[in-house]
């Protein structure tokens, strides 16, 4: 299949960026990132600068492949990361627009690569359980209700990709932050530091320049792991309870 690509090129955060046009020939069995590899190989063969884009696992696990494809974070397929998106979902002759995540809190490093270390700093502020190191505990030593374990597991599937932020008109990170809070908070081991954690992580999120949730819901729609909006409501309740009990 022959495709036209309109790709955002930008040297760094302060430089002016613009769309560049490229032609590429791809196979319908290729992944979207393999199609970009083919493009870059061709550019390198012709001594042209390749397009910078982020990727790592290429299995939908690491959350690195941050591409806005035809206006949608991770592209047109529901519940699918850009690396798991296949070219069979496009047609011969299509024009595809590819942009980086656009959010104040994610500055552009180069072309399609953004700096998402703000997410790491939110996790560092409280997204952990403090335990004494030593021998690993038996997995079944603390009984946990199946529903609760299931809900915690669902929240834990967040891969920290940032598509929720890119999809939100407010650049809010509340879906990500709430998933990272709740997957710990729902379990007995995480409850010990619950109040401290929610306050620290929410305040870090605000400090990093992310916007507030105004119930648009685009984060959930574009999230490749379909993280539920209920996580945000639960985080808000926890946050207010923690702030009130601290007074
Ligand atoms: S909530 Fe979804 S979109 Fe947001 S970082 Fe996690 S996996 Fe990505
Ligand atoms: S490259 Fe790891 S999730 Fe896409």
PDB file of C-alpha atoms and ligand atoms in Angstrom:
ATOM      1  CA  UNK A   1       0.000   0.000   0.000  1.00  0.00           C
ATOM      2  CA  UNK A   2       1.176   3.516  -0.865  1.00  0.00           C
ATOM      3  CA  UNK A   3       0.680   6.170   1.785  1.00  0.00           C
ATOM      4  CA  UNK A   4       1.225   9.882   2.183  1.00  0.00           C
ATOM      5  CA  UNK A   5       2.411  10.934   5.616  1.00  0.00           C
ATOM      6  CA  UNK A   6       2.175  14.399   7.143  1.00  0.00           C
ATOM      7  CA  UNK A   7       4.569  14.302  10.079  1.00  0.00           C
ATOM      8  CA  UNK A   8       5.264  17.016  12.648  1.00  0.00           C
ATOM      9  CA  UNK A   9       8.969  17.929  12.679  1.00  0.00           C
ATOM     10  CA  UNK A  10      10.385  20.146  15.421  1.00  0.00           C
ATOM     11  CA  UNK A  11      14.046  20.472  16.467  1.00  0.00           C
ATOM     12  CA  UNK A  12      13.302  21.110  20.141  1.00  0.00           C
ATOM     13  CA  UNK A  13      10.757  22.686  22.475  1.00  0.00           C
ATOM     14  CA  UNK A  14      11.663  26.265  21.591  1.00  0.00           C
ATOM     15  CA  UNK A  15      12.121  25.829  17.821  1.00  0.00           C
ATOM     16  CA  UNK A  16       9.226  26.356  15.453  1.00  0.00           C
ATOM     17  CA  UNK A  17       7.699  23.120  14.198  1.00  0.00           C
ATOM     18  CA  UNK A  18       5.780  22.261  11.034  1.00  0.00           C
ATOM     19  CA  UNK A  19       4.346  19.345   9.079  1.00  0.00           C
ATOM     20  CA  UNK A  20       6.595  17.650   6.495  1.00  0.00           C
ATOM     21  CA  UNK A  21       5.215  15.489   3.686  1.00  0.00           C
ATOM     22  CA  UNK A  22       6.584  12.002   3.047  1.00  0.00           C
ATOM     23  CA  UNK A  23       5.635   9.060   0.821  1.00  0.00           C
ATOM     24  CA  UNK A  24       6.037   5.520   2.046  1.00  0.00           C
ATOM     25  CA  UNK A  25       5.204   2.033   0.821  1.00  0.00           C
ATOM     26  CA  UNK A  26       4.008  -0.308   3.546  1.00  0.00           C
ATOM     27  CA  UNK A  27       2.578  -3.788   3.904  1.00  0.00           C
ATOM     28  CA  UNK A  28      -0.828  -4.249   5.544  1.00  0.00           C
ATOM     29  CA  UNK A  29       0.699  -6.744   8.009  1.00  0.00           C
ATOM     30  CA  UNK A  30       3.182  -4.191   9.348  1.00  0.00           C
ATOM     31  CA  UNK A  31       2.607  -2.411  12.623  1.00  0.00           C
ATOM     32  CA  UNK A  32       2.387   1.381  12.541  1.00  0.00           C
ATOM     33  CA  UNK A  33       5.886   1.637  14.024  1.00  0.00           C
ATOM     34  CA  UNK A  34       7.300  -0.797  11.448  1.00  0.00           C
ATOM     35  CA  UNK A  35       5.851   1.474   8.768  1.00  0.00           C
ATOM     36  CA  UNK A  36       7.754   4.380  10.377  1.00  0.00           C
ATOM     37  CA  UNK A  37      10.911   2.217  10.463  1.00  0.00           C
ATOM     38  CA  UNK A  38      10.568   1.697   6.700  1.00  0.00           C
ATOM     39  CA  UNK A  39      10.181   5.444   6.236  1.00  0.00           C
ATOM     40  CA  UNK A  40      13.303   6.148   8.325  1.00  0.00           C
ATOM     41  CA  UNK A  41      15.400   3.506   6.534  1.00  0.00           C
ATOM     42  CA  UNK A  42      14.522   5.179   3.222  1.00  0.00           C
ATOM     43  CA  UNK A  43      15.366   8.620   4.602  1.00  0.00           C
ATOM     44  CA  UNK A  44      18.731   7.412   5.920  1.00  0.00           C
ATOM     45  CA  UNK A  45      19.572   5.754   2.587  1.00  0.00           C
ATOM     46  CA  UNK A  46      19.001   9.131   0.931  1.00  0.00           C
ATOM     47  CA  UNK A  47      21.119  10.952   3.558  1.00  0.00           C
ATOM     48  CA  UNK A  48      18.028  12.684   4.944  1.00  0.00           C
ATOM     49  CA  UNK A  49      17.242  13.160   8.609  1.00  0.00           C
ATOM     50  CA  UNK A  50      15.011  10.397  10.050  1.00  0.00           C
ATOM     51  CA  UNK A  51      11.859  11.192  12.014  1.00  0.00           C
ATOM     52  CA  UNK A  52      12.367  10.928  15.789  1.00  0.00           C
ATOM     53  CA  UNK A  53       9.680   8.870  17.543  1.00  0.00           C
ATOM     54  CA  UNK A  54       9.516   7.045  20.876  1.00  0.00           C
ATOM     55  CA  UNK A  55       9.136   3.279  21.194  1.00  0.00           C
ATOM     56  CA  UNK A  56      10.380   0.446  23.367  1.00  0.00           C
ATOM     57  CA  UNK A  57       8.433  -2.791  23.984  1.00  0.00           C
ATOM     58  CA  UNK A  58       6.256  -2.647  20.845  1.00  0.00           C
ATOM     59  CA  UNK A  59       3.868  -4.945  22.727  1.00  0.00           C
ATOM     60  CA  UNK A  60       1.458  -2.476  24.334  1.00  0.00           C
ATOM     61  CA  UNK A  61       3.187  -2.679  27.718  1.00  0.00           C
ATOM     62  CA  UNK A  62       5.659   0.172  28.219  1.00  0.00           C
ATOM     63  CA  UNK A  63       3.557   3.192  27.193  1.00  0.00           C
ATOM     64  CA  UNK A  64       6.364   4.782  25.196  1.00  0.00           C
ATOM     65  CA  UNK A  65       4.793   4.987  21.722  1.00  0.00           C
ATOM     66  CA  UNK A  66       3.217   8.423  22.007  1.00  0.00           C
ATOM     67  CA  UNK A  67       1.769   9.343  18.623  1.00  0.00           C
ATOM     68  CA  UNK A  68      -1.336  11.307  17.710  1.00  0.00           C
ATOM     69  CA  UNK A  69      -2.510   9.631  14.509  1.00  0.00           C
ATOM     70  CA  UNK A  70      -5.134  11.445  12.445  1.00  0.00           C
ATOM     71  CA  UNK A  71      -5.995  13.555  15.488  1.00  0.00           C
ATOM     72  CA  UNK A  72      -6.375  10.671  17.949  1.00  0.00           C
ATOM     73  CA  UNK A  73      -3.816   9.611  20.564  1.00  0.00           C
ATOM     74  CA  UNK A  74      -2.675   6.078  19.558  1.00  0.00           C
ATOM     75  CA  UNK A  75      -4.801   6.244  16.404  1.00  0.00           C
ATOM     76  CA  UNK A  76      -8.229   5.027  15.336  1.00  0.00           C
ATOM     77  CA  UNK A  77      -8.527   1.660  17.109  1.00  0.00           C
ATOM     78  CA  UNK A  78     -10.174   1.544  20.546  1.00  0.00           C
ATOM     79  CA  UNK A  79      -8.051   0.056  23.337  1.00  0.00           C
ATOM     80  CA  UNK A  80      -4.934  -0.187  21.155  1.00  0.00           C
ATOM     81  CA  UNK A  81      -1.501   1.407  21.523  1.00  0.00           C
ATOM     82  CA  UNK A  82       0.224   2.879  18.452  1.00  0.00           C
ATOM     83  CA  UNK A  83       2.709  -0.028  18.471  1.00  0.00           C
ATOM     84  CA  UNK A  84      -0.136  -2.567  18.331  1.00  0.00           C
ATOM     85  CA  UNK A  85      -1.945  -0.723  15.562  1.00  0.00           C
ATOM     86  CA  UNK A  86      -1.612  -2.465  12.192  1.00  0.00           C
ATOM     87  CA  UNK A  87      -1.531  -0.984   8.716  1.00  0.00           C
ATOM     88  CA  UNK A  88      -4.504  -3.123   7.647  1.00  0.00           C
ATOM     89  CA  UNK A  89      -6.666  -0.499   9.378  1.00  0.00           C
ATOM     90  CA  UNK A  90      -5.629   2.018   6.692  1.00  0.00           C
ATOM     91  CA  UNK A  91      -6.317   2.024   2.951  1.00  0.00           C
ATOM     92  CA  UNK A  92      -4.005   2.266  -0.044  1.00  0.00           C
ATOM     93  CA  UNK A  93      -3.659   5.967  -0.970  1.00  0.00           C
ATOM     94  CA  UNK A  94      -4.539   7.244   2.529  1.00  0.00           C
ATOM     95  CA  UNK A  95      -2.980  10.405   3.917  1.00  0.00           C
ATOM     96  CA  UNK A  96      -2.029   9.954   7.575  1.00  0.00           C
ATOM     97  CA  UNK A  97      -1.243  12.852   9.904  1.00  0.00           C
ATOM     98  CA  UNK A  98       1.174  12.090  12.753  1.00  0.00           C
ATOM     99  CA  UNK A  99       1.808  14.507  15.626  1.00  0.00           C
ATOM    100  CA  UNK A 100       3.343  14.346  19.111  1.00  0.00           C
ATOM    101  CA  UNK A 101       1.338  14.538  22.355  1.00  0.00           C
ATOM    102  CA  UNK A 102       0.424  18.190  22.775  1.00  0.00           C
ATOM    103  CA  UNK A 103       0.302  19.259  26.418  1.00  0.00           C
ATOM    104  CA  UNK A 104       2.079  21.965  28.407  1.00  0.00           C
ATOM    105  CA  UNK A 105       3.362  19.425  30.903  1.00  0.00           C
ATOM    106  CA  UNK A 106       4.911  17.280  28.108  1.00  0.00           C
ATOM    107  CA  UNK A 107       7.481  19.514  26.325  1.00  0.00           C
ATOM    108  CA  UNK A 108       8.661  18.384  22.893  1.00  0.00           C
ATOM    109  CA  UNK A 109      12.140  16.847  22.856  1.00  0.00           C
ATOM    110  CA  UNK A 110      12.257  16.368  19.078  1.00  0.00           C
ATOM    111  CA  UNK A 111       9.689  15.705  16.325  1.00  0.00           C
ATOM    112  CA  UNK A 112       7.281  13.138  17.812  1.00  0.00           C
ATOM    113  CA  UNK A 113       9.171  12.637  21.081  1.00  0.00           C
ATOM    114  CA  UNK A 114       7.916  14.396  24.213  1.00  0.00           C
ATOM    115  CA  UNK A 115       9.335  14.549  27.722  1.00  0.00           C
ATOM    116  CA  UNK A 116       6.875  12.725  29.981  1.00  0.00           C
ATOM    117  CA  UNK A 117       9.064  12.705  33.086  1.00  0.00           C
ATOM    118  CA  UNK A 118       6.320  14.698  34.877  1.00  0.00           C
ATOM    119  CA  UNK A 119       4.538  11.328  35.217  1.00  0.00           C
ATOM    120  CA  UNK A 120       7.642   9.823  36.865  1.00  0.00           C
ATOM    121  CA  UNK A 121       7.739  12.676  39.347  1.00  0.00           C
ATOM    122  CA  UNK A 122       4.062  12.094  40.254  1.00  0.00           C
ATOM    123  CA  UNK A 123       4.881   8.424  40.972  1.00  0.00           C
ATOM    124  CA  UNK A 124       7.994   9.363  42.949  1.00  0.00           C
ATOM    125  CA  UNK A 125       5.896  11.668  45.132  1.00  0.00           C
ATOM    126  CA  UNK A 126       3.848   8.783  46.562  1.00  0.00           C
ATOM    127  CA  UNK A 127       3.017   6.004  44.087  1.00  0.00           C
ATOM    128  CA  UNK A 128       4.525   3.214  46.153  1.00  0.00           C
ATOM    129  CA  UNK A 129       4.003   1.059  49.238  1.00  0.00           C
ATOM    130  CA  UNK A 130       6.689   1.277  51.947  1.00  0.00           C
ATOM    131  CA  UNK A 131       7.689  -2.182  53.181  1.00  0.00           C
ATOM    132  CA  UNK A 132      10.600  -3.691  55.007  1.00  0.00           C
ATOM    133  CA  UNK A 133      12.633  -5.630  52.513  1.00  0.00           C
ATOM    134  CA  UNK A 134      13.209  -9.301  53.119  1.00  0.00           C
ATOM    135  CA  UNK A 135      11.700 -12.524  51.975  1.00  0.00           C
ATOM    136  CA  UNK A 136       8.681 -12.161  49.676  1.00  0.00           C
ATOM    137  CA  UNK A 137       5.387 -12.812  51.468  1.00  0.00           C
ATOM    138  CA  UNK A 138       3.171 -15.673  50.439  1.00  0.00           C
ATOM    139  CA  UNK A 139       0.820 -14.351  47.733  1.00  0.00           C
ATOM    140  CA  UNK A 140      -2.276 -15.607  49.584  1.00  0.00           C
ATOM    141  CA  UNK A 141      -1.264 -14.508  53.111  1.00  0.00           C
ATOM    142  CA  UNK A 142      -3.733 -11.579  53.051  1.00  0.00           C
ATOM    143  CA  UNK A 143      -7.156 -12.592  51.666  1.00  0.00           C
ATOM    144  CA  UNK A 144      -8.547  -9.983  49.247  1.00  0.00           C
ATOM    145  CA  UNK A 145     -12.093 -10.022  47.861  1.00  0.00           C
ATOM    146  CA  UNK A 146     -12.179 -11.022  44.205  1.00  0.00           C
ATOM    147  CA  UNK A 147     -14.053  -7.852  43.129  1.00  0.00           C
ATOM    148  CA  UNK A 148     -11.588  -5.617  44.934  1.00  0.00           C
ATOM    149  CA  UNK A 149      -8.581  -7.476  43.531  1.00  0.00           C
ATOM    150  CA  UNK A 150     -10.129  -7.207  40.046  1.00  0.00           C
ATOM    151  CA  UNK A 151     -10.677  -3.462  40.374  1.00  0.00           C
ATOM    152  CA  UNK A 152      -7.129  -2.926  41.642  1.00  0.00           C
ATOM    153  CA  UNK A 153      -5.788  -5.029  38.784  1.00  0.00           C
ATOM    154  CA  UNK A 154      -7.755  -3.020  36.205  1.00  0.00           C
ATOM    155  CA  UNK A 155      -6.334   0.242  37.562  1.00  0.00           C
ATOM    156  CA  UNK A 156      -2.861  -1.313  37.539  1.00  0.00           C
ATOM    157  CA  UNK A 157      -3.052  -1.911  33.787  1.00  0.00           C
ATOM    158  CA  UNK A 158      -2.348   1.813  33.170  1.00  0.00           C
ATOM    159  CA  UNK A 159       0.901   1.894  31.179  1.00  0.00           C
ATOM    160  CA  UNK A 160       1.645   5.576  31.834  1.00  0.00           C
ATOM    161  CA  UNK A 161       1.558   6.485  28.151  1.00  0.00           C
ATOM    162  CA  UNK A 162       0.006   9.950  28.554  1.00  0.00           C
ATOM    163  CA  UNK A 163      -2.697   9.548  25.891  1.00  0.00           C
ATOM    164  CA  UNK A 164      -5.241  10.684  28.499  1.00  0.00           C
ATOM    165  CA  UNK A 165      -3.387  13.985  28.863  1.00  0.00           C
ATOM    166  CA  UNK A 166      -3.045  14.397  25.086  1.00  0.00           C
ATOM    167  CA  UNK A 167      -6.773  13.715  24.580  1.00  0.00           C
ATOM    168  CA  UNK A 168      -7.964  16.105  27.307  1.00  0.00           C
ATOM    169  CA  UNK A 169      -8.734  19.722  26.326  1.00  0.00           C
ATOM    170  CA  UNK A 170      -7.445  20.717  29.781  1.00  0.00           C
ATOM    171  CA  UNK A 171      -4.281  18.585  29.558  1.00  0.00           C
ATOM    172  CA  UNK A 172      -5.404  16.838  32.738  1.00  0.00           C
ATOM    173  CA  UNK A 173      -3.485  13.873  34.173  1.00  0.00           C
ATOM    174  CA  UNK A 174      -6.284  12.821  36.512  1.00  0.00           C
ATOM    175  CA  UNK A 175      -6.990   9.477  34.818  1.00  0.00           C
ATOM    176  CA  UNK A 176      -3.330   8.457  35.055  1.00  0.00           C
ATOM    177  CA  UNK A 177      -2.838   9.747  38.621  1.00  0.00           C
ATOM    178  CA  UNK A 178      -6.076   8.192  39.876  1.00  0.00           C
ATOM    179  CA  UNK A 179      -5.223   4.814  38.349  1.00  0.00           C
ATOM    180  CA  UNK A 180      -1.803   4.898  39.992  1.00  0.00           C
ATOM    181  CA  UNK A 181      -3.329   5.863  43.355  1.00  0.00           C
ATOM    182  CA  UNK A 182      -6.220   3.397  43.274  1.00  0.00           C
ATOM    183  CA  UNK A 183      -4.350   0.267  42.294  1.00  0.00           C
ATOM    184  CA  UNK A 184      -2.427   0.637  45.575  1.00  0.00           C
ATOM    185  CA  UNK A 185      -5.216   2.167  47.630  1.00  0.00           C
ATOM    186  CA  UNK A 186      -7.721  -0.634  46.997  1.00  0.00           C
ATOM    187  CA  UNK A 187      -5.431  -3.265  48.494  1.00  0.00           C
ATOM    188  CA  UNK A 188      -4.755  -3.734  52.239  1.00  0.00           C
ATOM    189  CA  UNK A 189      -1.011  -3.211  51.757  1.00  0.00           C
ATOM    190  CA  UNK A 190      -1.653   0.180  50.156  1.00  0.00           C
ATOM    191  CA  UNK A 191      -4.208   1.460  52.665  1.00  0.00           C
ATOM    192  CA  UNK A 192      -1.606   2.234  55.360  1.00  0.00           C
ATOM    193  CA  UNK A 193      -0.240   5.244  53.434  1.00  0.00           C
ATOM    194  CA  UNK A 194      -3.502   6.063  51.653  1.00  0.00           C
ATOM    195  CA  UNK A 195      -4.152   9.641  52.878  1.00  0.00           C
ATOM    196  CA  UNK A 196      -0.530  10.732  52.601  1.00  0.00           C
ATOM    197  CA  UNK A 197      -0.257   9.254  49.111  1.00  0.00           C
ATOM    198  CA  UNK A 198      -3.340  10.871  47.601  1.00  0.00           C
ATOM    199  CA  UNK A 199      -2.433  14.340  48.896  1.00  0.00           C
ATOM    200  CA  UNK A 200       1.176  14.124  47.714  1.00  0.00           C
ATOM    201  CA  UNK A 201       0.344  12.756  44.255  1.00  0.00           C
ATOM    202  CA  UNK A 202      -2.539  15.147  43.550  1.00  0.00           C
ATOM    203  CA  UNK A 203      -0.470  18.132  44.666  1.00  0.00           C
ATOM    204  CA  UNK A 204       2.512  16.986  42.588  1.00  0.00           C
ATOM    205  CA  UNK A 205       0.211  16.592  39.585  1.00  0.00           C
ATOM    206  CA  UNK A 206      -0.957  20.207  39.989  1.00  0.00           C
ATOM    207  CA  UNK A 207       2.592  21.452  40.502  1.00  0.00           C
ATOM    208  CA  UNK A 208       3.687  19.780  37.230  1.00  0.00           C
ATOM    209  CA  UNK A 209       1.242  21.960  35.293  1.00  0.00           C
ATOM    210  CA  UNK A 210      -1.497  19.471  34.369  1.00  0.00           C
ATOM    211  CA  UNK A 211      -5.025  20.877  34.081  1.00  0.00           C
ATOM    212  CA  UNK A 212      -8.147  19.889  35.981  1.00  0.00           C
ATOM    213  CA  UNK A 213     -10.800  17.377  34.968  1.00  0.00           C
ATOM    214  CA  UNK A 214     -14.017  18.940  33.657  1.00  0.00           C
ATOM    215  CA  UNK A 215     -15.769  15.616  32.921  1.00  0.00           C
ATOM    216  CA  UNK A 216     -15.157  15.592  29.151  1.00  0.00           C
ATOM    217  CA  UNK A 217     -14.333  11.864  29.245  1.00  0.00           C
ATOM    218  CA  UNK A 218     -11.972  11.892  26.232  1.00  0.00           C
ATOM    219  CA  UNK A 219      -9.209  10.419  28.436  1.00  0.00           C
ATOM    220  CA  UNK A 220     -11.164   7.199  28.933  1.00  0.00           C
ATOM    221  CA  UNK A 221     -12.171   6.993  25.252  1.00  0.00           C
ATOM    222  CA  UNK A 222      -8.581   7.331  24.009  1.00  0.00           C
ATOM    223  CA  UNK A 223      -6.910   5.324  26.779  1.00  0.00           C
ATOM    224  CA  UNK A 224      -5.385   2.182  25.222  1.00  0.00           C
ATOM    225  CA  UNK A 225      -6.066   0.300  28.466  1.00  0.00           C
ATOM    226  CA  UNK A 226      -9.622   1.674  28.856  1.00  0.00           C
ATOM    227  CA  UNK A 227      -8.988   2.880  32.413  1.00  0.00           C
ATOM    228  CA  UNK A 228     -12.354   3.787  33.959  1.00  0.00           C
ATOM    229  CA  UNK A 229     -13.455   7.325  34.859  1.00  0.00           C
ATOM    230  CA  UNK A 230     -14.632   5.997  38.255  1.00  0.00           C
ATOM    231  CA  UNK A 231     -10.969   6.095  39.274  1.00  0.00           C
ATOM    232  CA  UNK A 232     -11.060   9.902  39.118  1.00  0.00           C
ATOM    233  CA  UNK A 233     -14.176  10.088  41.316  1.00  0.00           C
ATOM    234  CA  UNK A 234     -12.590   7.749  43.861  1.00  0.00           C
ATOM    235  CA  UNK A 235      -9.369   9.798  43.895  1.00  0.00           C
ATOM    236  CA  UNK A 236     -11.312  13.045  44.424  1.00  0.00           C
ATOM    237  CA  UNK A 237     -13.268  11.554  47.347  1.00  0.00           C
ATOM    238  CA  UNK A 238     -10.036  10.283  48.921  1.00  0.00           C
ATOM    239  CA  UNK A 239      -8.318  13.628  48.422  1.00  0.00           C
ATOM    240  CA  UNK A 240     -11.107  15.675  50.050  1.00  0.00           C
ATOM    241  CA  UNK A 241     -11.410  13.187  52.949  1.00  0.00           C
ATOM    242  CA  UNK A 242      -7.638  13.328  53.519  1.00  0.00           C
ATOM    243  CA  UNK A 243      -7.563  17.139  53.458  1.00  0.00           C
ATOM    244  CA  UNK A 244     -10.573  17.459  55.792  1.00  0.00           C
ATOM    245  CA  UNK A 245      -9.240  14.948  58.328  1.00  0.00           C
ATOM    246  CA  UNK A 246      -5.890  16.782  58.354  1.00  0.00           C
ATOM    247  CA  UNK A 247      -7.534  20.017  59.550  1.00  0.00           C
TER     248      UNK A 247
HETATM  249  S1  LIG B   1      -4.753   6.211  32.057  1.00  0.00           S
HETATM  250 FE1  LIG B   1      -4.667   5.232  29.999  1.00  0.00          FE
HETATM  251  S2  LIG B   1      -4.099   6.883  28.623  1.00  0.00           S
HETATM  252 FE2  LIG B   1      -3.601   7.582  30.691  1.00  0.00          FE
HETATM  253  S3  LIG B   1      -1.462   7.019  31.019  1.00  0.00           S
HETATM  254 FE3  LIG B   1      -2.700   5.311  31.802  1.00  0.00          FE
HETATM  255  S4  LIG B   1      -2.864   3.888  30.058  1.00  0.00           S
HETATM  256 FE4  LIG B   1      -2.181   5.846  29.176  1.00  0.00          FE
HETATM  257  S1  LIG B   2       6.136   0.708  22.432  1.00  0.00           S
HETATM  258 FE1  LIG B   2       5.597  -0.046  24.421  1.00  0.00          FE
HETATM  259  S2  LIG B   2       3.469   0.332  24.540  1.00  0.00           S
HETATM  260 FE2  LIG B   2       3.953   0.900  22.505  1.00  0.00          FE
END
